[in-house]
Short mmCIF file of C-alpha atoms (C1' of nucleotides) in Angstrom, two decimals:
data_model
loop_
_atom_site.label_atom_id
_atom_site.label_comp_id
_atom_site.label_asym_id
_atom_site.label_seq_id
_atom_site.Cartn_x
_atom_site.Cartn_y
_atom_site.Cartn_z
CA UNK A 96 64.38 76.17 159.42
CA UNK A 97 62.52 76.09 162.69
CA UNK A 98 59.33 74.04 162.96
CA UNK A 99 56.93 75.78 165.36
CA UNK A 100 54.72 72.71 165.64
CA UNK A 101 57.15 70.00 166.61
CA UNK A 102 55.90 68.31 169.76
CA UNK A 103 52.36 69.42 169.13
CA UNK A 104 50.09 66.39 169.47
CA UNK A 105 47.32 67.73 167.24
CA UNK A 106 49.67 68.58 164.42
CA UNK A 107 51.52 65.30 164.75
CA UNK A 108 48.20 63.46 164.74
CA UNK A 109 47.11 65.13 161.50
CA UNK A 110 50.42 64.47 159.79
CA UNK A 111 50.56 60.82 160.85
CA UNK A 112 46.96 60.26 159.82
CA UNK A 113 47.57 61.86 156.44
CA UNK A 114 50.63 59.72 155.77
CA UNK A 115 48.87 56.50 156.74
CA UNK A 116 45.72 57.37 154.81
CA UNK A 117 47.77 57.99 151.68
CA UNK A 118 49.49 54.65 152.05
CA UNK A 119 46.30 52.67 152.58
CA UNK A 120 44.66 54.47 149.67
CA UNK A 121 47.56 53.32 147.54
CA UNK A 122 47.34 49.73 148.67
CA UNK A 123 43.58 49.53 148.17
CA UNK A 124 43.79 51.01 144.69
CA UNK A 125 44.94 47.59 143.50
CA UNK A 126 41.48 46.33 144.41
CA UNK A 127 39.71 49.25 142.78
CA UNK A 128 38.21 50.52 146.03
CA UNK A 129 38.73 53.56 148.22
CA UNK A 130 39.24 53.44 151.97
CA UNK A 131 35.66 54.40 152.67
CA UNK A 132 34.43 51.75 150.22
CA UNK A 133 36.46 49.07 151.95
CA UNK A 134 35.23 50.20 155.36
CA UNK A 135 31.62 50.02 154.24
CA UNK A 136 32.11 46.63 152.62
CA UNK A 137 33.57 45.22 155.82
CA UNK A 138 30.72 46.64 157.88
CA UNK A 139 28.11 45.19 155.56
CA UNK A 140 29.93 41.88 155.59
CA UNK A 141 29.79 41.79 159.39
CA UNK A 142 26.27 43.21 159.61
CA UNK A 143 24.13 41.83 156.79
CA UNK A 144 20.87 43.68 156.19
CA UNK A 145 22.20 46.78 157.89
CA UNK A 146 20.46 49.93 156.75
CA UNK A 147 22.14 52.84 154.95
CA UNK A 148 21.21 55.23 157.77
CA UNK A 149 22.52 52.96 160.50
CA UNK A 150 25.74 52.49 158.59
CA UNK A 151 26.11 56.22 158.19
CA UNK A 152 25.63 56.75 161.90
CA UNK A 153 28.21 54.11 162.76
CA UNK A 154 30.81 55.57 160.43
CA UNK A 155 29.89 59.24 160.93
CA UNK A 156 28.96 59.65 157.31
CA UNK A 157 26.03 61.92 156.48
CA UNK A 158 22.99 60.13 155.14
CA UNK A 159 23.19 62.25 152.00
CA UNK A 160 26.77 61.21 151.37
CA UNK A 161 25.93 57.52 151.62
CA UNK A 162 23.94 57.78 148.39
CA UNK A 163 26.76 58.12 145.84
CA UNK A 164 28.95 55.82 147.94
CA UNK A 165 26.44 52.95 147.91
CA UNK A 166 25.58 53.61 144.30
CA UNK A 167 29.23 53.19 143.41
CA UNK A 168 29.43 49.87 145.26
CA UNK A 169 26.19 48.72 143.71
CA UNK A 170 27.33 49.70 140.21
CA UNK A 171 30.53 47.77 140.84
CA UNK A 172 28.34 44.76 141.62
CA UNK A 173 29.69 44.41 145.15
CA UNK A 174 26.54 45.00 147.18
CA UNK A 175 22.80 44.44 146.88
CA UNK A 176 19.82 46.21 148.43
CA UNK A 177 16.62 44.50 149.55
CA UNK A 178 13.61 46.40 150.88
CA UNK A 179 12.98 45.87 154.59
CA UNK A 180 9.77 47.88 154.69
CA UNK A 181 8.38 50.74 152.71
CA UNK A 182 11.19 53.12 153.48
CA UNK A 183 14.24 51.13 154.62
CA UNK A 184 16.46 48.81 152.66
CA UNK A 185 18.87 46.18 153.92
CA UNK A 186 22.37 46.07 152.51
CA UNK A 187 24.27 42.88 151.85
CA UNK A 188 27.25 41.69 149.87
CA UNK A 189 26.54 40.31 146.42
CA UNK A 190 28.04 37.08 145.16
CA UNK A 191 30.85 39.15 143.62
CA UNK A 192 31.20 41.09 146.83
CA UNK A 193 31.61 37.96 148.92
CA UNK A 194 34.24 36.83 146.47
CA UNK A 195 36.29 40.02 146.64
CA UNK A 196 35.95 41.18 150.25
CA UNK A 197 38.39 38.63 151.70
CA UNK A 198 41.28 40.01 149.63
CA UNK A 199 40.35 43.56 150.61
CA UNK A 200 40.18 42.54 154.23
CA UNK A 201 43.57 40.86 153.96
CA UNK A 202 45.05 44.03 152.49
CA UNK A 203 43.71 46.06 155.38
CA UNK A 204 44.95 43.58 157.95
CA UNK A 205 48.41 43.59 156.40
CA UNK A 206 48.41 47.39 156.41
CA UNK A 207 47.40 47.52 160.06
CA UNK A 208 50.15 45.09 160.99
CA UNK A 209 52.75 47.06 159.09
CA UNK A 210 51.56 50.28 160.68
CA UNK A 211 51.85 48.82 164.14
CA UNK A 212 55.25 47.39 163.37
CA UNK A 213 56.60 50.86 162.69
CA UNK A 214 55.79 52.02 166.19
CA UNK A 215 58.65 51.38 168.61
CA UNK A 216 57.80 48.47 170.87
CA UNK A 217 57.66 50.43 174.09
CA UNK A 218 54.98 52.76 172.68
CA UNK A 219 52.98 50.22 170.72
CA UNK A 220 50.51 49.06 173.33
CA UNK A 221 49.59 52.65 174.18
CA UNK A 222 48.69 53.59 170.64
CA UNK A 223 45.04 52.50 170.34
CA UNK A 224 44.05 53.34 173.93
CA UNK A 225 45.41 56.87 173.56
CA UNK A 226 43.64 57.44 170.23
CA UNK A 227 40.41 55.92 171.50
CA UNK A 228 40.27 58.54 174.22
CA UNK A 229 40.05 61.22 171.55
CA UNK A 230 36.90 60.13 169.81
CA UNK A 231 35.05 57.15 171.32
CA UNK B 262 25.86 46.06 165.70
CA UNK B 263 29.35 44.65 165.34
CA UNK B 264 32.20 46.98 164.45
CA UNK B 265 34.71 45.09 162.30
CA UNK B 266 37.36 47.75 162.74
CA UNK B 267 37.59 48.08 166.50
CA UNK B 268 41.18 47.65 167.55
CA UNK B 269 42.46 48.57 164.13
CA UNK B 270 45.17 51.20 164.57
CA UNK B 271 44.76 52.73 161.12
CA UNK B 272 41.03 53.12 161.45
CA UNK B 273 41.34 54.46 164.98
CA UNK B 274 43.98 56.89 163.80
CA UNK B 275 41.75 58.24 161.02
CA UNK B 276 38.77 58.61 163.34
CA UNK B 277 40.74 60.35 166.08
CA UNK B 278 42.38 62.66 163.60
CA UNK B 279 39.04 63.54 162.06
CA UNK B 280 37.48 64.31 165.42
CA UNK B 281 40.38 66.50 166.52
CA UNK B 282 40.60 68.27 163.18
CA UNK B 283 36.92 69.13 163.35
CA UNK B 284 37.33 70.52 166.84
CA UNK B 285 40.33 72.68 166.01
CA UNK B 286 38.61 73.91 162.85
CA UNK B 287 35.74 75.01 165.05
CA UNK B 288 37.95 76.80 167.54
CA UNK B 289 39.94 78.61 164.85
CA UNK B 290 36.79 79.76 163.08
CA UNK B 291 36.47 82.42 165.77
CA UNK B 292 39.65 83.95 164.39
CA UNK B 293 38.52 83.66 160.79
CA UNK B 294 41.29 81.26 159.81
CA UNK B 295 41.48 77.61 158.80
CA UNK B 296 43.87 75.10 160.29
CA UNK B 297 46.20 75.30 157.32
CA UNK B 298 46.13 79.11 157.48
CA UNK B 299 47.09 79.08 161.14
CA UNK B 300 49.87 76.59 160.49
CA UNK B 301 51.30 78.73 157.73
CA UNK B 302 51.05 81.89 159.81
CA UNK B 303 52.96 80.25 162.67
CA UNK B 304 55.64 79.04 160.30
CA UNK B 305 56.07 82.43 158.74
CA UNK B 306 56.17 83.99 162.18
CA UNK B 307 59.01 81.67 163.21
CA UNK B 308 60.77 81.86 159.84
CA UNK B 309 60.53 85.38 158.43
CA UNK B 310 61.41 85.73 154.75
CA UNK B 311 60.73 82.05 154.17
CA UNK B 312 59.85 81.27 150.58
CA UNK B 313 56.56 79.84 149.36
CA UNK B 314 58.30 76.79 147.94
CA UNK B 315 60.27 76.09 151.11
CA UNK B 316 57.10 76.43 153.16
CA UNK B 317 55.29 74.02 150.91
CA UNK B 318 58.08 71.48 151.24
CA UNK B 319 58.04 71.76 155.03
CA UNK B 320 54.28 71.32 155.26
CA UNK B 321 53.92 68.83 152.39
CA UNK B 322 51.75 71.20 150.42
CA UNK B 323 52.17 71.28 146.65
CA UNK B 324 53.67 74.48 145.31
CA UNK B 325 50.57 75.00 143.20
CA UNK B 326 48.29 74.76 146.20
CA UNK B 327 50.23 77.38 148.10
CA UNK B 328 49.05 80.02 145.64
CA UNK B 329 45.40 80.41 146.69
CA UNK B 330 46.39 79.82 150.31
CA UNK B 331 48.88 82.69 150.39
CA UNK B 332 46.59 84.87 148.35
CA UNK B 333 43.88 84.40 150.96
CA UNK B 334 46.25 85.38 153.77
CA UNK B 335 47.50 88.35 151.77
CA UNK B 336 43.96 89.50 150.97
CA UNK B 337 43.17 89.23 154.67
CA UNK B 338 46.10 91.57 155.29
CA UNK B 339 47.93 89.06 157.46
CA UNK B 340 51.07 88.51 155.40
CA UNK B 341 53.29 90.44 153.04
CA UNK B 342 55.57 89.36 150.21
CA UNK B 343 58.89 90.97 149.38
CA UNK B 344 60.99 89.98 146.37
CA UNK B 345 64.23 88.22 147.31
CA UNK B 346 65.49 88.02 143.78
CA UNK B 347 63.91 87.85 140.37
CA UNK B 348 61.95 84.69 141.04
CA UNK B 349 61.63 84.16 144.81
CA UNK B 350 59.72 86.16 147.34
CA UNK B 351 60.10 86.22 151.10
CA UNK B 352 57.01 85.90 153.25
CA UNK B 353 56.52 87.78 156.48
CA UNK B 354 53.73 88.77 158.82
CA UNK B 355 52.20 92.15 158.24
CA UNK B 356 51.51 94.61 161.04
CA UNK B 357 47.99 93.20 161.27
CA UNK B 358 49.41 89.67 161.16
CA UNK B 359 51.77 90.32 164.06
CA UNK B 360 48.82 91.69 165.97
CA UNK B 361 46.59 88.68 165.42
CA UNK B 362 48.96 85.70 165.41
CA UNK B 363 49.44 85.59 169.20
CA UNK B 364 45.74 84.94 169.78
CA UNK B 365 45.73 82.26 167.10
CA UNK B 366 48.78 80.67 168.64
CA UNK B 367 47.15 80.75 172.06
CA UNK B 368 44.08 79.02 170.66
CA UNK B 369 46.23 76.28 169.20
CA UNK B 370 48.21 75.87 172.41
CA UNK B 371 45.01 75.59 174.42
CA UNK B 372 43.68 73.03 171.98
CA UNK B 373 46.85 70.96 172.19
CA UNK B 374 46.72 71.01 175.97
CA UNK B 375 43.07 69.96 176.01
CA UNK B 376 43.79 67.19 173.54
CA UNK B 377 46.62 65.85 175.64
CA UNK B 378 44.52 66.09 178.79
CA UNK B 379 41.98 63.70 177.31
CA UNK B 380 44.54 60.95 176.96
CA UNK B 381 44.78 58.80 180.08
CA UNK B 382 47.95 59.63 181.98
CA UNK B 383 49.62 56.27 181.50
CA UNK B 384 49.39 56.56 177.72
CA UNK B 385 50.11 60.26 177.38
CA UNK B 386 53.90 60.27 177.09
CA UNK B 387 53.74 57.62 174.36
CA UNK B 388 51.44 59.59 172.13
CA UNK B 389 53.80 61.82 170.15
CA UNK B 390 56.66 59.30 169.90
CA UNK B 391 54.30 56.67 168.50
CA UNK B 392 52.81 59.06 165.94
CA UNK B 393 56.19 60.44 164.96
CA UNK B 394 57.29 56.96 163.95
CA UNK B 395 54.56 56.95 161.31
CA UNK B 396 55.61 59.95 159.29
CA UNK B 397 58.87 61.62 160.30
"C1'" DT C 295 77.44 81.22 127.66
"C1'" DG C 296 74.30 77.63 127.76
"C1'" DC C 297 71.76 74.03 130.06
"C1'" DT C 298 69.26 72.40 133.98
"C1'" DA C 299 66.74 73.16 138.10
"C1'" DT C 300 63.76 76.07 140.64
"C1'" DT C 301 59.97 79.37 141.46
"C1'" DG C 302 55.58 81.14 141.15
"C1'" DT C 303 51.53 80.61 138.70
"C1'" DT C 304 47.19 78.91 136.02
"C1'" DG C 305 43.79 75.61 135.15
"C1'" DT C 306 41.61 71.48 136.04
"C1'" DT C 307 40.29 67.36 138.51
"C1'" DG C 308 39.09 64.23 142.23
"C1'" DC C 309 37.78 63.08 146.88
"C1'" DG C 310 35.54 63.78 151.15
"C1'" DT C 311 32.33 66.27 153.69
"C1'" DA C 312 28.48 69.72 154.93
"C1'" DT C 313 23.81 71.78 154.43
"C1'" DA C 314 19.19 72.40 153.00
"C1'" DA C 315 15.27 70.61 151.17
"C1'" DC C 316 11.73 67.07 149.84
"C1'" DA C 317 8.48 63.07 149.39
"C1'" DA C 318 7.42 58.84 151.29
"C1'" DT C 319 7.00 56.17 155.21
"C1'" DC C 320 7.16 54.78 160.11
"C1'" DC C 321 5.64 54.90 164.75
"C1'" DA C 322 3.93 56.30 169.20
"C1'" DG C 323 0.71 58.94 171.91
"C1'" DA C 324 -3.93 60.98 172.32
"C1'" DT D 191 -7.66 54.65 165.05
"C1'" DC D 192 -5.98 58.80 163.77
"C1'" DT D 193 -2.48 62.10 163.53
"C1'" DG D 194 1.82 64.63 164.16
"C1'" DG D 195 6.56 64.13 164.72
"C1'" DA D 196 10.49 61.45 163.52
"C1'" DT D 197 13.04 58.65 160.15
"C1'" DT D 198 14.62 57.12 155.50
"C1'" DG D 199 16.39 57.68 151.12
"C1'" DT D 200 17.28 61.03 147.86
"C1'" DT D 201 18.57 65.42 145.09
"C1'" DA D 202 21.20 69.40 144.54
"C1'" DT D 203 24.73 72.33 145.86
"C1'" DA D 204 28.78 74.03 148.06
"C1'" DC D 205 33.28 74.06 150.47
"C1'" DG D 206 38.03 72.49 151.80
"C1'" DC D 207 41.99 70.13 150.63
"C1'" DA D 208 45.06 67.73 147.60
"C1'" DA D 209 46.90 66.13 142.96
"C1'" DC D 210 48.55 66.79 138.18
"C1'" DA D 211 50.15 68.94 134.02
"C1'" DA D 212 51.84 72.75 131.94
"C1'" DC D 213 54.12 77.32 131.42
"C1'" DA D 214 57.19 81.59 131.56
"C1'" DA D 215 60.69 83.63 134.05
"C1'" DT D 216 64.71 83.32 136.58
"C1'" DA D 217 68.84 81.37 139.06
"C1'" DG D 218 72.87 78.86 139.30
"C1'" DC D 219 76.36 75.84 137.78
"C1'" DA D 220 79.45 73.57 134.21
#
DNA sequence: TGCTATTGTTGTTGCGTATAACAATCCAGA
DNA sequence: TCTGGATTGTTATACGCAACAACAATAGCA
């Protein structure tokens, strides 16, 4: 059967992204978090007191969609909110969050290493620069 | 604000894929089709009488999810089904489908070219080989 | 012939994202 | 200082895509 989309960068990009996303989702399931949860936790860890809106802008997540996401993390006892002023609230890791984020981070780091290791050596250094040109 | 995921290939891959997917979705909207519709149409065009199951296997789409997809294309008058035997049916482009697929294909080709053009020259030839290693 | 695998299908669920709207609050310019 | 526009968090709703379980009908092989 003939594949009309072999050698098409956009198609290849979508397929590769889908495969890697599925794998990371699987690995993070052991920690009870989704990819987007882990991403947000890492951002909050690195930027304490960041605001929900600012976080949404950085990750390209609509403000409205941050609501259930943060609620989930708060219900899981991983993050805390503290009012900054009358309308903004700063996000930070809770005690429990600080305890569990390192393992999540380690899982992500291991995944990233494994991903990179699958790319033939001669192409490896070009991977991130090429992708960066498509969205940064 | 510090981004904890800069230089992470998996994260970069997801972001680049998302950006490109959004752009292609936009471009294909002019033709009234989604990305997955266009992909299926191209496959059927290159493989007349292909079966729904075989198509699903090639594109990693569950058999069950092919049903509404093909129904949409059939309702739009773009494809036709012809029984192969008692349980399989061959898919092919309809008259209308053959008329409209070339423009859709041209849109995709233009998109792929534009995508590639955004990647700095020294990284360009490494793009597809690197991605292929992640899913093929 | 009989058993297993395959095909198309239905129904349901979950996840991620998009849009519109709203009240409360802020901030900067007149 | 006042005020109008922008921002923040939130609700509700919808869409697109993928996953799973189950089923009847059929095909193909032992």
